PDB file of C-alpha atoms in Angstrom:
ATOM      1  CA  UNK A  25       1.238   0.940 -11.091  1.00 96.00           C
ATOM      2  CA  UNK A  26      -0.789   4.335 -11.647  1.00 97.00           C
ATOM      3  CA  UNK A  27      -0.090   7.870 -10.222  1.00 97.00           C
ATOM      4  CA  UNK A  28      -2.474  10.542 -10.772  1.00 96.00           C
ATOM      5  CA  UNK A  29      -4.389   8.345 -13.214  1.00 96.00           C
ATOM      6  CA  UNK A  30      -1.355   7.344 -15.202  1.00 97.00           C
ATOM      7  CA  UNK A  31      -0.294   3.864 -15.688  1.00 97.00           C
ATOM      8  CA  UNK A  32       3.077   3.049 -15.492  1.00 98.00           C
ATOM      9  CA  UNK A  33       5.997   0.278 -15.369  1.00 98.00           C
ATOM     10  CA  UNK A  34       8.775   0.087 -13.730  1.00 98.00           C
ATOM     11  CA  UNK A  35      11.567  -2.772 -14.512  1.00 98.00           C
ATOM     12  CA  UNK A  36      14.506  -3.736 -13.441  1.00 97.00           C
ATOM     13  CA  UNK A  37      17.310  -4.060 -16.466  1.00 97.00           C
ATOM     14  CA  UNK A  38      20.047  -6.396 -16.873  1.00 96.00           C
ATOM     15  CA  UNK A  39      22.516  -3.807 -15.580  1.00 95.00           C
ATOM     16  CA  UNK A  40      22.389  -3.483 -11.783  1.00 95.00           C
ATOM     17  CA  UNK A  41      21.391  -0.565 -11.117  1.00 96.00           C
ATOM     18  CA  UNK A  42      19.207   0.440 -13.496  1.00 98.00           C
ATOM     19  CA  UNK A  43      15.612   0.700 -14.104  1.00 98.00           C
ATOM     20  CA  UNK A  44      13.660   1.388 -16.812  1.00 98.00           C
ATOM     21  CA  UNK A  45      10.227   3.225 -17.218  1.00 98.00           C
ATOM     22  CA  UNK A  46       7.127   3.830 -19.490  1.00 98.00           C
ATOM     23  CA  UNK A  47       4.184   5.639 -19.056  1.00 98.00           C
ATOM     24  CA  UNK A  48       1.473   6.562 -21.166  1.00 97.00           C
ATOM     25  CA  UNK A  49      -0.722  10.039 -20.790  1.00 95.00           C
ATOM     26  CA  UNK A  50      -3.287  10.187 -24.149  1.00 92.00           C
ATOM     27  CA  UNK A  51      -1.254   9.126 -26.949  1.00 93.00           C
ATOM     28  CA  UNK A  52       2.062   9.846 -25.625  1.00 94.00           C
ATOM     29  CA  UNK A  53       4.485   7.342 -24.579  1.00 97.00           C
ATOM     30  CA  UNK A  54       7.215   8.142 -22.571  1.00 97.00           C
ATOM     31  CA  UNK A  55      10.056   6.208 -21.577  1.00 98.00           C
ATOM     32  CA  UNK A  56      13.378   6.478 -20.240  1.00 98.00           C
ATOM     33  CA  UNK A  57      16.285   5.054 -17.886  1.00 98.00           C
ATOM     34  CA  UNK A  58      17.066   5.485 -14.365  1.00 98.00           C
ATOM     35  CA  UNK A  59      19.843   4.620 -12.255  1.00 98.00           C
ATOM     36  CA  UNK A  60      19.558   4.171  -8.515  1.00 97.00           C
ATOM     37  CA  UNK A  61      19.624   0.811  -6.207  1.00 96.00           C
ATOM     38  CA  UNK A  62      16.549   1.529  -3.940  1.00 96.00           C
ATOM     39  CA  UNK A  63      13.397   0.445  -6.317  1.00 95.00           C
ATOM     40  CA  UNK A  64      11.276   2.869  -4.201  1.00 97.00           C
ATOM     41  CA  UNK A  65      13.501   5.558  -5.974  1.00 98.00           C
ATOM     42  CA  UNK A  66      12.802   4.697  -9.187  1.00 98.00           C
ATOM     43  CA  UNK A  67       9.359   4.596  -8.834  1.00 98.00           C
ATOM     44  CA  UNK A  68       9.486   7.795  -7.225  1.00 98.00           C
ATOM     45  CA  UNK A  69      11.113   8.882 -10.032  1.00 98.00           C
ATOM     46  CA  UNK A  70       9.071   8.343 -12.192  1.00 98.00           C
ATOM     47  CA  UNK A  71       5.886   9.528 -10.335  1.00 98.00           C
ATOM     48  CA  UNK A  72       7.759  13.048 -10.150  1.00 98.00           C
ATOM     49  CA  UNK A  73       7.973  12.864 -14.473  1.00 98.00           C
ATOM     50  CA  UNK A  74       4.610  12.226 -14.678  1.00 98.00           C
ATOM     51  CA  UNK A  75       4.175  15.185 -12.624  1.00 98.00           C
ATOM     52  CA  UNK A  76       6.208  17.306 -14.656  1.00 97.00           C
ATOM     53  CA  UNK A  77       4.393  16.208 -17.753  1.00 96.00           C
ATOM     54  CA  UNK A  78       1.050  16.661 -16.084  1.00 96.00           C
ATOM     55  CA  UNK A  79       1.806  19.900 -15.308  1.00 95.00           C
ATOM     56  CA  UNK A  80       3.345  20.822 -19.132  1.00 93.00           C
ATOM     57  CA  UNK A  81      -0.009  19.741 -20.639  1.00 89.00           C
ATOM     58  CA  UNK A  82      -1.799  21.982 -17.793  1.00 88.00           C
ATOM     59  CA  UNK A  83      -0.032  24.820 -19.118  1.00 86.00           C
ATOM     60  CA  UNK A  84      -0.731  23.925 -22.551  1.00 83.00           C
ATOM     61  CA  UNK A  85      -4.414  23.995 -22.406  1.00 80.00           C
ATOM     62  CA  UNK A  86      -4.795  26.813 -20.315  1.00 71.00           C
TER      63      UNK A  86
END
């Protein structure tokens, strides 16, 4: 999937319940865990990280 020009993943795990995540901005690879049942969460979720991250590095070069 991609969000704001990001590429990312999201999979279900073994566990119900849980989903797990990776996205990649430059050379930075972040992943994590999320718990929820709705997959639409999770993937909103994640879109909301990216965000956050976006925003960091925003800061940084400014």
């Amino acid at each position: 999937m991609n969000h704001r020009g990001v590429e990312f993943t999201v999979a279900k795990t073994a566990l119900p319940g849980i989903w797990q995540w990776q996205f990649r901005i430059g050379e930075q690879i972040n992943t994590g865990r999320t718990e929820t049942k709705i997959d639409l969460l999770a993937i909103r979720r994640v879109q909301l990280r990216i965000d956050r991250e976006l925003k960091a590095i925003g800061r940084e070069t400014a």
